[in-house]
Amino acid sequence: MGAPTILGLHVRKEVESGELAEPFAAASERGEHKLRREVGLVGLVFVSLGSIIGAGWLFAALYASSLAGPAAIVSWVLGGGAMLL
């Protein structure tokens, strides 16, 4: 009997009970890899820039809607459609 599929996109693979946990358990037992909990200057700069850019597009939409009214929504939809092309 074949593996179950959903529209040919999803195939289930049978695995042994401990097969998936072995690589993670082996790495944690050795203790070789640990993540550091620190944020450096570069990380802070990128977070700050992302916040500024993220807030900027919201204020641009607010300003455009107050200036052009309902036509601003049409222009945002047209711009989104152009981006998808």
PDB file of C-alpha atoms in Angstrom:
ATOM      1  CA  MET A   1       0.000   0.000   0.000  1.00  0.00           C
ATOM      2  CA  GLY A   2       1.382   3.455  -0.938  1.00  0.00           C
ATOM      3  CA  ALA A   3       1.928   6.427   1.317  1.00  0.00           C
ATOM      4  CA  PRO A   4      -1.137   8.671   1.820  1.00  0.00           C
ATOM      5  CA  THR A   5      -1.216  11.872  -0.221  1.00  0.00           C
ATOM      6  CA  ILE A   6      -3.364  14.983  -0.256  1.00  0.00           C
ATOM      7  CA  LEU A   7      -3.674  16.304  -3.810  1.00  0.00           C
ATOM      8  CA  GLY A   8      -0.253  14.798  -4.488  1.00  0.00           C
ATOM      9  CA  LEU A   9       1.460  17.373  -2.248  1.00  0.00           C
ATOM     10  CA  HIS A  10       1.749  15.686   1.138  1.00  0.00           C
ATOM     11  CA  VAL A  11       3.433  12.354   1.634  1.00  0.00           C
ATOM     12  CA  ARG A  12       3.878  10.782   5.052  1.00  0.00           C
ATOM     13  CA  LYS A  13       7.059   8.896   5.759  1.00  0.00           C
ATOM     14  CA  GLU A  14       7.187   6.203   8.391  1.00  0.00           C
ATOM     15  CA  VAL A  15      10.050   6.719  10.860  1.00  0.00           C
ATOM     16  CA  GLU A  16      11.357   4.792  13.789  1.00  0.00           C
ATOM     17  CA  SER A  17      10.349   6.010  17.237  1.00  0.00           C
ATOM     18  CA  GLY A  18      13.705   7.580  18.198  1.00  0.00           C
ATOM     19  CA  GLU A  19      14.968   8.499  14.733  1.00  0.00           C
ATOM     20  CA  LEU A  20      14.047  12.185  14.855  1.00  0.00           C
ATOM     21  CA  ALA A  21      15.327  12.852  18.388  1.00  0.00           C
ATOM     22  CA  GLU A  22      18.770  11.266  18.037  1.00  0.00           C
ATOM     23  CA  PRO A  23      20.666  14.188  16.407  1.00  0.00           C
ATOM     24  CA  PHE A  24      19.316  16.691  18.933  1.00  0.00           C
ATOM     25  CA  ALA A  25      19.970  14.429  21.920  1.00  0.00           C
ATOM     26  CA  ALA A  26      23.509  13.683  20.759  1.00  0.00           C
ATOM     27  CA  ALA A  27      24.326  17.376  20.379  1.00  0.00           C
ATOM     28  CA  SER A  28      22.930  18.301  23.784  1.00  0.00           C
ATOM     29  CA  GLU A  29      24.838  15.491  25.508  1.00  0.00           C
ATOM     30  CA  ARG A  30      28.147  16.698  24.088  1.00  0.00           C
ATOM     31  CA  GLY A  31      27.408  20.311  25.022  1.00  0.00           C
ATOM     32  CA  GLU A  32      29.517  21.580  22.137  1.00  0.00           C
ATOM     33  CA  HIS A  33      27.045  24.087  20.724  1.00  0.00           C
ATOM     34  CA  LYS A  34      25.505  26.820  22.827  1.00  0.00           C
ATOM     35  CA  LEU A  35      23.786  29.986  21.680  1.00  0.00           C
ATOM     36  CA  ARG A  36      24.874  33.265  23.224  1.00  0.00           C
ATOM     37  CA  ARG A  37      22.226  35.642  24.493  1.00  0.00           C
ATOM     38  CA  GLU A  38      23.579  38.978  23.403  1.00  0.00           C
ATOM     39  CA  VAL A  39      22.598  41.764  21.043  1.00  0.00           C
ATOM     40  CA  GLY A  40      25.448  43.725  19.548  1.00  0.00           C
ATOM     41  CA  LEU A  41      25.571  47.139  17.971  1.00  0.00           C
ATOM     42  CA  VAL A  42      24.795  45.811  14.484  1.00  0.00           C
ATOM     43  CA  GLY A  43      21.750  43.926  15.763  1.00  0.00           C
ATOM     44  CA  LEU A  44      20.426  47.013  17.513  1.00  0.00           C
ATOM     45  CA  VAL A  45      20.927  49.126  14.385  1.00  0.00           C
ATOM     46  CA  PHE A  46      19.007  46.641  12.231  1.00  0.00           C
ATOM     47  CA  VAL A  47      16.160  46.388  14.742  1.00  0.00           C
ATOM     48  CA  SER A  48      15.949  50.182  14.893  1.00  0.00           C
ATOM     49  CA  LEU A  49      15.932  50.556  11.106  1.00  0.00           C
ATOM     50  CA  GLY A  50      13.293  47.848  10.763  1.00  0.00           C
ATOM     51  CA  SER A  51      11.076  49.626  13.282  1.00  0.00           C
ATOM     52  CA  ILE A  52      11.472  52.968  11.536  1.00  0.00           C
ATOM     53  CA  ILE A  53      10.693  51.516   8.108  1.00  0.00           C
ATOM     54  CA  GLY A  54       7.809  49.456   9.492  1.00  0.00           C
ATOM     55  CA  ALA A  55       6.190  52.491  11.093  1.00  0.00           C
ATOM     56  CA  GLY A  56       6.885  54.681   8.061  1.00  0.00           C
ATOM     57  CA  TRP A  57       4.636  52.837   5.647  1.00  0.00           C
ATOM     58  CA  LEU A  58       1.759  53.097   8.136  1.00  0.00           C
ATOM     59  CA  PHE A  59       2.175  56.860   8.395  1.00  0.00           C
ATOM     60  CA  ALA A  60       2.420  57.120   4.601  1.00  0.00           C
ATOM     61  CA  ALA A  61      -0.929  55.362   4.249  1.00  0.00           C
ATOM     62  CA  LEU A  62      -2.481  57.663   6.866  1.00  0.00           C
ATOM     63  CA  TYR A  63      -1.168  60.786   5.132  1.00  0.00           C
ATOM     64  CA  ALA A  64      -2.242  59.588   1.664  1.00  0.00           C
ATOM     65  CA  SER A  65      -5.748  58.709   2.839  1.00  0.00           C
ATOM     66  CA  SER A  66      -6.201  62.074   4.524  1.00  0.00           C
ATOM     67  CA  LEU A  67      -4.975  63.901   1.411  1.00  0.00           C
ATOM     68  CA  ALA A  68      -6.653  61.912  -1.386  1.00  0.00           C
ATOM     69  CA  GLY A  69      -9.568  60.263   0.430  1.00  0.00           C
ATOM     70  CA  PRO A  70     -10.933  57.009  -1.006  1.00  0.00           C
ATOM     71  CA  ALA A  71      -8.707  57.278  -4.082  1.00  0.00           C
ATOM     72  CA  ALA A  72      -5.716  56.497  -1.838  1.00  0.00           C
ATOM     73  CA  ILE A  73      -7.068  52.993  -1.197  1.00  0.00           C
ATOM     74  CA  VAL A  74      -7.431  52.429  -4.946  1.00  0.00           C
ATOM     75  CA  SER A  75      -3.842  53.571  -5.490  1.00  0.00           C
ATOM     76  CA  TRP A  76      -2.558  51.198  -2.754  1.00  0.00           C
ATOM     77  CA  VAL A  77      -4.456  48.295  -4.343  1.00  0.00           C
ATOM     78  CA  LEU A  78      -3.059  49.164  -7.786  1.00  0.00           C
ATOM     79  CA  GLY A  79       0.435  49.484  -6.345  1.00  0.00           C
ATOM     80  CA  GLY A  80       0.106  46.094  -4.627  1.00  0.00           C
ATOM     81  CA  GLY A  81      -1.050  44.550  -7.897  1.00  0.00           C
ATOM     82  CA  ALA A  82       1.916  46.072  -9.718  1.00  0.00           C
ATOM     83  CA  MET A  83       4.256  44.635  -7.090  1.00  0.00           C
ATOM     84  CA  LEU A  84       2.839  41.144  -7.684  1.00  0.00           C
ATOM     85  CA  LEU A  85       3.610  41.353 -11.410  1.00  0.00           C
TER      86      LEU A  85
END
